Amino acid sequence: GAVVSQHPSWVICKSGTSVKIECRSLDFQATTMFWYRQFPKQSLMLMATSNEGSKATYEQGVEKDKFLINHASLTLSTLTVTSAHPEDSSFYICSARTGGGGNQPQHFGDGTRLSIL
Amino acid sequence: QKEVEQNSGPLSVPEGAIASLNCTYSDRGSQSFFWYRQYSGKSPELIMFIYSNGDKEDGRFTAQLNKASQYVSLLIRDSQPSDSATYLCAVRRLHSGGSNYKLTFGKGTLLTVNP
């Protein structure tokens, strides 16, 4: 159980393109979803926390107009990287948690490797 | 001081040995603690979580938590080459100013199990 599906797994596109990444919880309802970014040999850095039906909470230094997050349902959240540039190239990973409370584990999607040329 | 600290390694152990991975955290308000395994190029995979002081065992894995010392560890018994990966320690606390819980990751320890 607790499967999180992320799509696409790889994206290669030109600078200036906007890219949308989808994150779905397949067998549970995810009240809260999280978006992380990971650069090579670095740890996961939380970008934003997304609650179903409300605006995402962005971490300091993450531009909300650059990284648009929509959590329209209990099973789907999307991250759109707008006008992507080479420095946005990274491994983007979504995560979802079942229910509320601090002790519920987060389950991760398989990640999206984004390469901007 | 970093919020979550781990030795970056690499930690190298022979097959069949016990691998010991350590993690310290700075926020005493942290409530729950997670160990994830991440293979190269893949996303993290949950191994265990613990939120009470003491030990928690699951198969070959044992998580140990000492809140007074702000220390959490993961022991892997009978290490196998397939255990070779980066192990991420993650600590959850209430997000400041909100009601969401925030998971903060350490940089991870690279474990290599030699056949």
mmCIF file of N, CA and C in Angstrom, chain B:
data_model
loop_
_atom_site.group_PDB
_atom_site.id
_atom_site.type_symbol
_atom_site.label_atom_id
_atom_site.label_comp_id
_atom_site.label_asym_id
_atom_site.label_seq_id
_atom_site.Cartn_x
_atom_site.Cartn_y
_atom_site.Cartn_z
ATOM 1 N N GLN B 1 24.552 25.403 13.534
ATOM 2 C CA GLN B 1 24.424 23.942 13.577
ATOM 3 C C GLN B 1 23.331 23.500 12.612
ATOM 4 N N LYS B 2 23.651 22.499 11.808
ATOM 5 C CA LYS B 2 22.680 21.996 10.868
ATOM 6 C C LYS B 2 21.561 21.304 11.622
ATOM 7 N N GLU B 3 20.362 21.339 11.012
ATOM 8 C CA GLU B 3 19.217 20.758 11.694
ATOM 9 C C GLU B 3 19.347 19.258 11.871
ATOM 10 N N VAL B 4 19.804 18.593 10.838
ATOM 11 C CA VAL B 4 19.970 17.134 10.879
ATOM 12 C C VAL B 4 21.355 16.812 10.331
ATOM 13 N N GLU B 5 22.145 16.149 11.132
ATOM 14 C CA GLU B 5 23.518 15.857 10.725
ATOM 15 C C GLU B 5 23.764 14.365 10.662
ATOM 16 N N GLN B 6 24.442 13.978 9.601
ATOM 17 C CA GLN B 6 24.862 12.591 9.440
ATOM 18 C C GLN B 6 26.299 12.590 8.943
ATOM 19 N N ASN B 7 27.029 11.548 9.294
ATOM 20 C CA ASN B 7 28.339 11.348 8.676
ATOM 21 C C ASN B 7 28.117 10.975 7.214
ATOM 22 N N SER B 8 28.811 11.685 6.343
ATOM 23 C CA SER B 8 28.566 11.451 4.921
ATOM 24 C C SER B 8 29.148 10.129 4.439
ATOM 25 N N GLY B 9 30.103 9.615 5.238
ATOM 26 C CA GLY B 9 30.736 8.367 4.839
ATOM 27 C C GLY B 9 31.771 8.600 3.755
ATOM 28 N N PRO B 10 32.052 7.616 2.913
ATOM 29 C CA PRO B 10 31.314 6.351 2.861
ATOM 30 C C PRO B 10 31.649 5.422 4.030
ATOM 31 N N LEU B 11 30.662 4.658 4.428
ATOM 32 C CA LEU B 11 30.816 3.629 5.434
ATOM 33 C C LEU B 11 30.899 2.293 4.707
ATOM 34 N N SER B 12 31.965 1.601 4.936
ATOM 35 C CA SER B 12 32.180 0.344 4.228
ATOM 36 C C SER B 12 32.218 -0.802 5.230
ATOM 37 N N VAL B 13 31.393 -1.811 5.018
ATOM 38 C CA VAL B 13 31.363 -2.972 5.915
ATOM 39 C C VAL B 13 31.381 -4.246 5.075
ATOM 40 N N PRO B 14 31.907 -5.321 5.632
ATOM 41 C CA PRO B 14 31.872 -6.592 4.888
ATOM 42 C C PRO B 14 30.500 -7.228 4.969
ATOM 43 N N GLU B 15 30.186 -8.023 3.999
ATOM 44 C CA GLU B 15 28.923 -8.742 3.989
ATOM 45 C C GLU B 15 28.771 -9.558 5.271
ATOM 46 N N GLY B 16 27.567 -9.488 5.865
ATOM 47 C CA GLY B 16 27.296 -10.227 7.087
ATOM 48 C C GLY B 16 27.551 -9.437 8.366
ATOM 49 N N ALA B 17 28.231 -8.310 8.230
ATOM 50 C CA ALA B 17 28.535 -7.492 9.408
ATOM 51 C C ALA B 17 27.346 -6.609 9.771
ATOM 52 N N ILE B 18 27.490 -5.944 10.917
ATOM 53 C CA ILE B 18 26.478 -4.966 11.335
ATOM 54 C C ILE B 18 26.913 -3.581 10.864
ATOM 55 N N ALA B 19 26.014 -2.896 10.190
ATOM 56 C CA ALA B 19 26.276 -1.510 9.783
ATOM 57 C C ALA B 19 25.546 -0.591 10.746
ATOM 58 N N SER B 20 26.249 0.409 11.229
ATOM 59 C CA SER B 20 25.670 1.347 12.196
ATOM 60 C C SER B 20 25.672 2.748 11.609
ATOM 61 N N LEU B 21 24.510 3.311 11.473
ATOM 62 C CA LEU B 21 24.355 4.640 10.873
ATOM 63 C C LEU B 21 23.810 5.590 11.932
ATOM 64 N N ASN B 22 24.425 6.750 12.019
ATOM 65 C CA ASN B 22 24.079 7.673 13.093
ATOM 66 C C ASN B 22 23.550 8.999 12.572
ATOM 67 N N CYS B 23 22.766 9.646 13.435
ATOM 68 C CA CYS B 23 22.136 10.908 13.048
ATOM 69 C C CYS B 23 21.883 11.721 14.313
ATOM 70 N N THR B 24 22.206 13.008 14.260
ATOM 71 C CA THR B 24 21.851 13.895 15.357
ATOM 72 C C THR B 24 20.992 15.025 14.816
ATOM 73 N N TYR B 25 20.181 15.597 15.687
ATOM 74 C CA TYR B 25 19.286 16.665 15.262
ATOM 75 C C TYR B 25 19.319 17.777 16.284
ATOM 76 N N SER B 26 18.978 18.972 15.849
ATOM 77 C CA SER B 26 19.161 20.134 16.720
ATOM 78 C C SER B 26 17.874 20.596 17.413
ATOM 79 N N ASP B 27 16.729 20.288 16.816
ATOM 80 C CA ASP B 27 15.477 20.819 17.355
ATOM 81 C C ASP B 27 14.857 19.845 18.352
ATOM 82 N N ARG B 28 14.836 20.264 19.620
ATOM 83 C CA ARG B 28 14.281 19.381 20.660
ATOM 84 C C ARG B 28 12.787 19.163 20.497
ATOM 85 N N GLY B 29 12.155 19.997 19.694
ATOM 86 C CA GLY B 29 10.729 19.840 19.434
ATOM 87 C C GLY B 29 10.418 18.798 18.394
ATOM 88 N N SER B 30 11.419 18.173 17.849
ATOM 89 C CA SER B 30 11.204 17.154 16.827
ATOM 90 C C SER B 30 10.426 15.997 17.417
ATOM 91 N N GLN B 31 9.533 15.477 16.601
ATOM 92 C CA GLN B 31 8.572 14.531 17.156
ATOM 93 C C GLN B 31 8.714 13.119 16.626
ATOM 94 N N SER B 32 9.111 12.985 15.392
ATOM 95 C CA SER B 32 9.240 11.647 14.847
ATOM 96 C C SER B 32 10.420 11.602 13.885
ATOM 97 N N PHE B 33 10.921 10.385 13.703
ATOM 98 C CA PHE B 33 12.224 10.220 13.081
ATOM 99 C C PHE B 33 12.150 9.058 12.092
ATOM 100 N N PHE B 34 12.743 9.288 10.947
ATOM 101 C CA PHE B 34 12.562 8.343 9.847
ATOM 102 C C PHE B 34 13.910 8.001 9.238
ATOM 103 N N TRP B 35 14.022 6.790 8.795
ATOM 104 C CA TRP B 35 15.173 6.373 7.999
ATOM 105 C C TRP B 35 14.680 5.960 6.616
ATOM 106 N N TYR B 36 15.320 6.566 5.622
ATOM 107 C CA TYR B 36 15.014 6.241 4.239
ATOM 108 C C TYR B 36 16.280 5.710 3.576
ATOM 109 N N ARG B 37 16.085 4.849 2.628
ATOM 110 C CA ARG B 37 17.184 4.342 1.803
ATOM 111 C C ARG B 37 17.002 4.900 0.401
ATOM 112 N N GLN B 38 18.090 5.378 -0.178
ATOM 113 C CA GLN B 38 18.023 5.925 -1.523
ATOM 114 C C GLN B 38 19.123 5.327 -2.375
ATOM 115 N N TYR B 39 18.719 4.585 -3.394
ATOM 116 C CA TYR B 39 19.676 4.087 -4.364
ATOM 117 C C TYR B 39 19.984 5.207 -5.352
ATOM 118 N N SER B 40 21.148 5.119 -5.944
ATOM 119 C CA SER B 40 21.591 6.165 -6.857
ATOM 120 C C SER B 40 20.580 6.395 -7.979
ATOM 121 N N GLY B 41 20.162 7.629 -8.147
ATOM 122 C CA GLY B 41 19.231 7.972 -9.208
ATOM 123 C C GLY B 41 17.786 7.657 -8.922
ATOM 124 N N LYS B 42 17.523 7.151 -7.729
ATOM 125 C CA LYS B 42 16.153 6.791 -7.361
ATOM 126 C C LYS B 42 15.657 7.678 -6.229
ATOM 127 N N SER B 43 14.373 7.599 -5.950
ATOM 128 C CA SER B 43 13.821 8.390 -4.860
ATOM 129 C C SER B 43 13.915 7.611 -3.553
ATOM 130 N N PRO B 44 13.768 8.279 -2.433
ATOM 131 C CA PRO B 44 13.907 7.605 -1.133
ATOM 132 C C PRO B 44 12.807 6.585 -0.891
ATOM 133 N N GLU B 45 13.198 5.555 -0.168
ATOM 134 C CA GLU B 45 12.289 4.477 0.171
ATOM 135 C C GLU B 45 12.287 4.346 1.698
ATOM 136 N N LEU B 46 11.124 4.387 2.298
ATOM 137 C CA LEU B 46 11.031 4.335 3.755
ATOM 138 C C LEU B 46 11.471 2.970 4.275
ATOM 139 N N ILE B 47 12.359 2.993 5.262
ATOM 140 C CA ILE B 47 12.777 1.765 5.927
ATOM 141 C C ILE B 47 12.064 1.630 7.263
ATOM 142 N N MET B 48 12.198 2.662 8.086
ATOM 143 C CA MET B 48 11.609 2.591 9.423
ATOM 144 C C MET B 48 11.306 3.978 9.930
ATOM 145 N N PHE B 49 10.409 4.054 10.899
ATOM 146 C CA PHE B 49 10.236 5.291 11.624
ATOM 147 C C PHE B 49 10.069 4.985 13.105
ATOM 148 N N ILE B 50 10.424 5.957 13.909
ATOM 149 C CA ILE B 50 10.386 5.771 15.353
ATOM 150 C C ILE B 50 10.031 7.080 15.996
ATOM 151 N N TYR B 51 9.259 7.054 17.060
ATOM 152 C CA TYR B 51 8.938 8.308 17.739
ATOM 153 C C TYR B 51 9.014 8.194 19.254
ATOM 154 N N SER B 52 9.293 7.000 19.762
ATOM 155 C CA SER B 52 9.466 6.851 21.209
ATOM 156 C C SER B 52 10.909 6.482 21.507
ATOM 157 N N ASN B 53 11.373 6.930 22.644
ATOM 158 C CA ASN B 53 12.721 6.560 23.068
ATOM 159 C C ASN B 53 12.882 5.048 23.131
ATOM 160 N N GLY B 54 14.052 4.583 22.759
ATOM 161 C CA GLY B 54 14.322 3.161 22.834
ATOM 162 C C GLY B 54 14.602 2.569 21.476
ATOM 163 N N ASP B 55 14.394 1.286 21.369
ATOM 164 C CA ASP B 55 14.689 0.560 20.138
ATOM 165 C C ASP B 55 13.406 0.114 19.460
ATOM 166 N N LYS B 56 13.480 0.055 18.149
ATOM 167 C CA LYS B 56 12.383 -0.507 17.368
ATOM 168 C C LYS B 56 12.988 -1.406 16.301
ATOM 169 N N GLU B 57 12.554 -2.644 16.277
ATOM 170 C CA GLU B 57 13.157 -3.623 15.382
ATOM 171 C C GLU B 57 12.181 -4.034 14.283
ATOM 172 N N ASP B 58 12.735 -4.190 13.088
ATOM 173 C CA ASP B 58 11.926 -4.686 11.969
ATOM 174 C C ASP B 58 12.850 -5.517 11.082
ATOM 175 N N GLY B 59 12.784 -6.817 11.262
ATOM 176 C CA GLY B 59 13.653 -7.691 10.473
ATOM 177 C C GLY B 59 15.111 -7.447 10.814
ATOM 178 N N ARG B 60 15.912 -7.159 9.799
ATOM 179 C CA ARG B 60 17.345 -6.922 10.032
ATOM 180 C C ARG B 60 17.649 -5.503 10.487
ATOM 181 N N PHE B 61 16.633 -4.665 10.544
ATOM 182 C CA PHE B 61 16.835 -3.258 10.875
ATOM 183 C C PHE B 61 16.381 -2.965 12.304
ATOM 184 N N THR B 62 17.176 -2.158 12.986
ATOM 185 C CA THR B 62 16.802 -1.659 14.314
ATOM 186 C C THR B 62 17.050 -0.170 14.354
ATOM 187 N N ALA B 63 16.017 0.576 14.695
ATOM 188 C CA ALA B 63 16.166 2.013 14.892
ATOM 189 C C ALA B 63 16.254 2.273 16.384
ATOM 190 N N GLN B 64 17.116 3.194 16.756
ATOM 191 C CA GLN B 64 17.291 3.551 18.153
ATOM 192 C C GLN B 64 17.131 5.056 18.292
ATOM 193 N N LEU B 65 16.373 5.468 19.291
ATOM 194 C CA LEU B 65 16.130 6.889 19.506
ATOM 195 C C LEU B 65 16.454 7.271 20.940
ATOM 196 N N ASN B 66 17.189 8.356 21.085
ATOM 197 C CA ASN B 66 17.498 8.913 22.399
ATOM 198 C C ASN B 66 17.214 10.405 22.320
ATOM 199 N N LYS B 67 16.055 10.805 22.772
ATOM 200 C CA LYS B 67 15.657 12.208 22.644
ATOM 201 C C LYS B 67 16.483 13.123 23.539
ATOM 202 N N ALA B 68 16.912 12.623 24.681
ATOM 203 C CA ALA B 68 17.726 13.457 25.581
ATOM 204 C C ALA B 68 19.042 13.835 24.900
ATOM 205 N N SER B 69 19.597 12.923 24.164
ATOM 206 C CA SER B 69 20.854 13.167 23.450
ATOM 207 C C SER B 69 20.622 13.673 22.035
ATOM 208 N N GLN B 70 19.363 13.724 21.616
ATOM 209 C CA GLN B 70 19.008 14.180 20.266
ATOM 210 C C GLN B 70 19.749 13.357 19.217
ATOM 211 N N TYR B 71 19.574 12.076 19.361
ATOM 212 C CA TYR B 71 20.355 11.122 18.580
ATOM 213 C C TYR B 71 19.451 9.990 18.133
ATOM 214 N N VAL B 72 19.597 9.633 16.862
ATOM 215 C CA VAL B 72 18.855 8.490 16.336
ATOM 216 C C VAL B 72 19.794 7.683 15.463
ATOM 217 N N SER B 73 19.670 6.373 15.540
ATOM 218 C CA SER B 73 20.573 5.534 14.764
ATOM 219 C C SER B 73 19.801 4.420 14.070
ATOM 220 N N LEU B 74 20.475 3.830 13.106
ATOM 221 C CA LEU B 74 19.919 2.678 12.392
ATOM 222 C C LEU B 74 20.985 1.600 12.342
ATOM 223 N N LEU B 75 20.638 0.422 12.828
ATOM 224 C CA LEU B 75 21.533 -0.721 12.734
ATOM 225 C C LEU B 75 20.995 -1.687 11.687
ATOM 226 N N ILE B 76 21.900 -2.145 10.846
ATOM 227 C CA ILE B 76 21.527 -3.147 9.845
ATOM 228 C C ILE B 76 22.330 -4.396 10.145
ATOM 229 N N ARG B 77 21.639 -5.436 10.546
ATOM 230 C CA ARG B 77 22.325 -6.702 10.852
ATOM 231 C C ARG B 77 22.469 -7.525 9.589
ATOM 232 N N ASP B 78 23.482 -8.392 9.591
ATOM 233 C CA ASP B 78 23.704 -9.294 8.455
ATOM 234 C C ASP B 78 23.638 -8.510 7.136
ATOM 235 N N SER B 79 24.465 -7.491 7.062
ATOM 236 C CA SER B 79 24.447 -6.605 5.887
ATOM 237 C C SER B 79 24.654 -7.387 4.598
ATOM 238 N N GLN B 80 23.929 -6.972 3.582
ATOM 239 C CA GLN B 80 24.004 -7.601 2.271
ATOM 240 C C GLN B 80 24.471 -6.570 1.238
ATOM 241 N N PRO B 81 25.105 -7.013 0.170
ATOM 242 C CA PRO B 81 25.505 -6.062 -0.878
ATOM 243 C C PRO B 81 24.329 -5.228 -1.390
ATOM 244 N N SER B 82 23.139 -5.796 -1.374
ATOM 245 C CA SER B 82 21.960 -5.040 -1.824
ATOM 246 C C SER B 82 21.571 -3.921 -0.866
ATOM 247 N N ASP B 83 22.178 -3.912 0.317
ATOM 248 C CA ASP B 83 21.938 -2.807 1.256
ATOM 249 C C ASP B 83 22.773 -1.581 0.893
ATOM 250 N N SER B 84 23.689 -1.731 -0.035
ATOM 251 C CA SER B 84 24.543 -0.610 -0.434
ATOM 252 C C SER B 84 23.689 0.494 -1.038
ATOM 253 N N ALA B 85 23.701 1.648 -0.402
ATOM 254 C CA ALA B 85 22.850 2.764 -0.811
ATOM 255 C C ALA B 85 23.197 3.952 0.084
ATOM 256 N N THR B 86 22.537 5.055 -0.148
ATOM 257 C CA THR B 86 22.633 6.200 0.757
ATOM 258 C C THR B 86 21.456 6.151 1.724
ATOM 259 N N TYR B 87 21.762 6.286 3.009
ATOM 260 C CA TYR B 87 20.714 6.222 4.021
ATOM 261 C C TYR B 87 20.464 7.629 4.548
ATOM 262 N N LEU B 88 19.237 8.042 4.430
ATOM 263 C CA LEU B 88 18.849 9.389 4.822
ATOM 264 C C LEU B 88 18.097 9.353 6.147
ATOM 265 N N CYS B 89 18.551 10.183 7.045
ATOM 266 C CA CYS B 89 17.848 10.378 8.306
ATOM 267 C C CYS B 89 16.932 11.583 8.121
ATOM 268 N N ALA B 90 15.697 11.471 8.572
ATOM 269 C CA ALA B 90 14.761 12.584 8.437
ATOM 270 C C ALA B 90 14.048 12.794 9.760
ATOM 271 N N VAL B 91 13.850 14.049 10.079
ATOM 272 C CA VAL B 91 13.267 14.412 11.366
ATOM 273 C C VAL B 91 12.042 15.268 11.111
ATOM 274 N N ARG B 92 10.977 14.983 11.785
ATOM 275 C CA ARG B 92 9.749 15.745 11.564
ATOM 276 C C ARG B 92 9.437 16.621 12.775
ATOM 277 N N ARG B 93 9.095 17.862 12.463
ATOM 278 C CA ARG B 93 8.636 18.774 13.505
ATOM 279 C C ARG B 93 7.536 19.639 12.927
ATOM 280 N N LEU B 94 6.829 20.306 13.806
ATOM 281 C CA LEU B 94 5.752 21.159 13.359
ATOM 282 C C LEU B 94 6.341 22.342 12.614
ATOM 283 N N HIS B 95 5.808 22.601 11.431
ATOM 284 C CA HIS B 95 6.269 23.707 10.607
ATOM 285 C C HIS B 95 5.985 25.005 11.332
ATOM 286 N N SER B 96 6.978 25.855 11.434
ATOM 287 C CA SER B 96 6.796 27.108 12.158
ATOM 288 C C SER B 96 5.715 27.952 11.520
ATOM 289 N N GLY B 97 4.812 28.444 12.356
ATOM 290 C CA GLY B 97 3.761 29.323 11.882
ATOM 291 C C GLY B 97 2.603 28.619 11.220
ATOM 292 N N GLY B 98 2.592 27.326 11.250
ATOM 293 C CA GLY B 98 1.507 26.638 10.558
ATOM 294 C C GLY B 98 1.109 25.353 11.237
ATOM 295 N N SER B 99 0.318 24.595 10.580
ATOM 296 C CA SER B 99 -0.132 23.340 11.159
ATOM 297 C C SER B 99 0.451 22.142 10.451
ATOM 298 N N ASN B 100 1.295 22.385 9.467
ATOM 299 C CA ASN B 100 1.885 21.272 8.751
ATOM 300 C C ASN B 100 3.155 20.796 9.422
ATOM 301 N N TYR B 101 3.356 19.504 9.341
ATOM 302 C CA TYR B 101 4.581 18.921 9.852
ATOM 303 C C TYR B 101 5.616 18.906 8.740
ATOM 304 N N LYS B 102 6.823 19.287 9.096
ATOM 305 C CA LYS B 102 7.875 19.422 8.110
ATOM 306 C C LYS B 102 8.925 18.365 8.339
ATOM 307 N N LEU B 103 9.313 17.697 7.271
ATOM 308 C CA LEU B 103 10.335 16.661 7.335
ATOM 309 C C LEU B 103 11.647 17.260 6.849
ATOM 310 N N THR B 104 12.651 17.220 7.691
ATOM 311 C CA THR B 104 13.965 17.748 7.331
ATOM 312 C C THR B 104 14.936 16.593 7.207
ATOM 313 N N PHE B 105 15.663 16.565 6.117
ATOM 314 C CA PHE B 105 16.578 15.466 5.827
ATOM 315 C C PHE B 105 18.014 15.835 6.126
ATOM 316 N N GLY B 106 18.769 14.845 6.572
ATOM 317 C CA GLY B 106 20.206 14.969 6.591
ATOM 318 C C GLY B 106 20.753 14.735 5.193
ATOM 319 N N LYS B 107 22.063 14.896 5.045
ATOM 320 C CA LYS B 107 22.671 14.738 3.727
ATOM 321 C C LYS B 107 22.840 13.280 3.327
ATOM 322 N N GLY B 108 22.681 12.401 4.314
ATOM 323 C CA GLY B 108 22.766 10.983 3.987
ATOM 324 C C GLY B 108 24.145 10.411 4.220
ATOM 325 N N THR B 109 24.157 9.121 4.523
ATOM 326 C CA THR B 109 25.405 8.363 4.672
ATOM 327 C C THR B 109 25.442 7.298 3.591
ATOM 328 N N LEU B 110 26.523 7.295 2.834
ATOM 329 C CA LEU B 110 26.683 6.282 1.791
ATOM 330 C C LEU B 110 27.238 5.009 2.419
ATOM 331 N N LEU B 111 26.496 3.946 2.303
ATOM 332 C CA LEU B 111 26.907 2.643 2.834
ATOM 333 C C LEU B 111 27.292 1.725 1.687
ATOM 334 N N THR B 112 28.445 1.104 1.827
ATOM 335 C CA THR B 112 28.876 0.096 0.860
ATOM 336 C C THR B 112 29.093 -1.209 1.601
ATOM 337 N N VAL B 113 28.404 -2.246 1.171
ATOM 338 C CA VAL B 113 28.575 -3.569 1.755
ATOM 339 C C VAL B 113 29.367 -4.411 0.768
ATOM 340 N N ASN B 114 30.538 -4.831 1.192
ATOM 341 C CA ASN B 114 31.453 -5.560 0.294
ATOM 342 C C ASN B 114 31.235 -7.060 0.369
ATOM 343 N N PRO B 115 31.075 -7.698 -0.789
ATOM 344 C CA PRO B 115 30.850 -9.156 -0.787
ATOM 345 C C PRO B 115 32.073 -9.896 -0.257
#
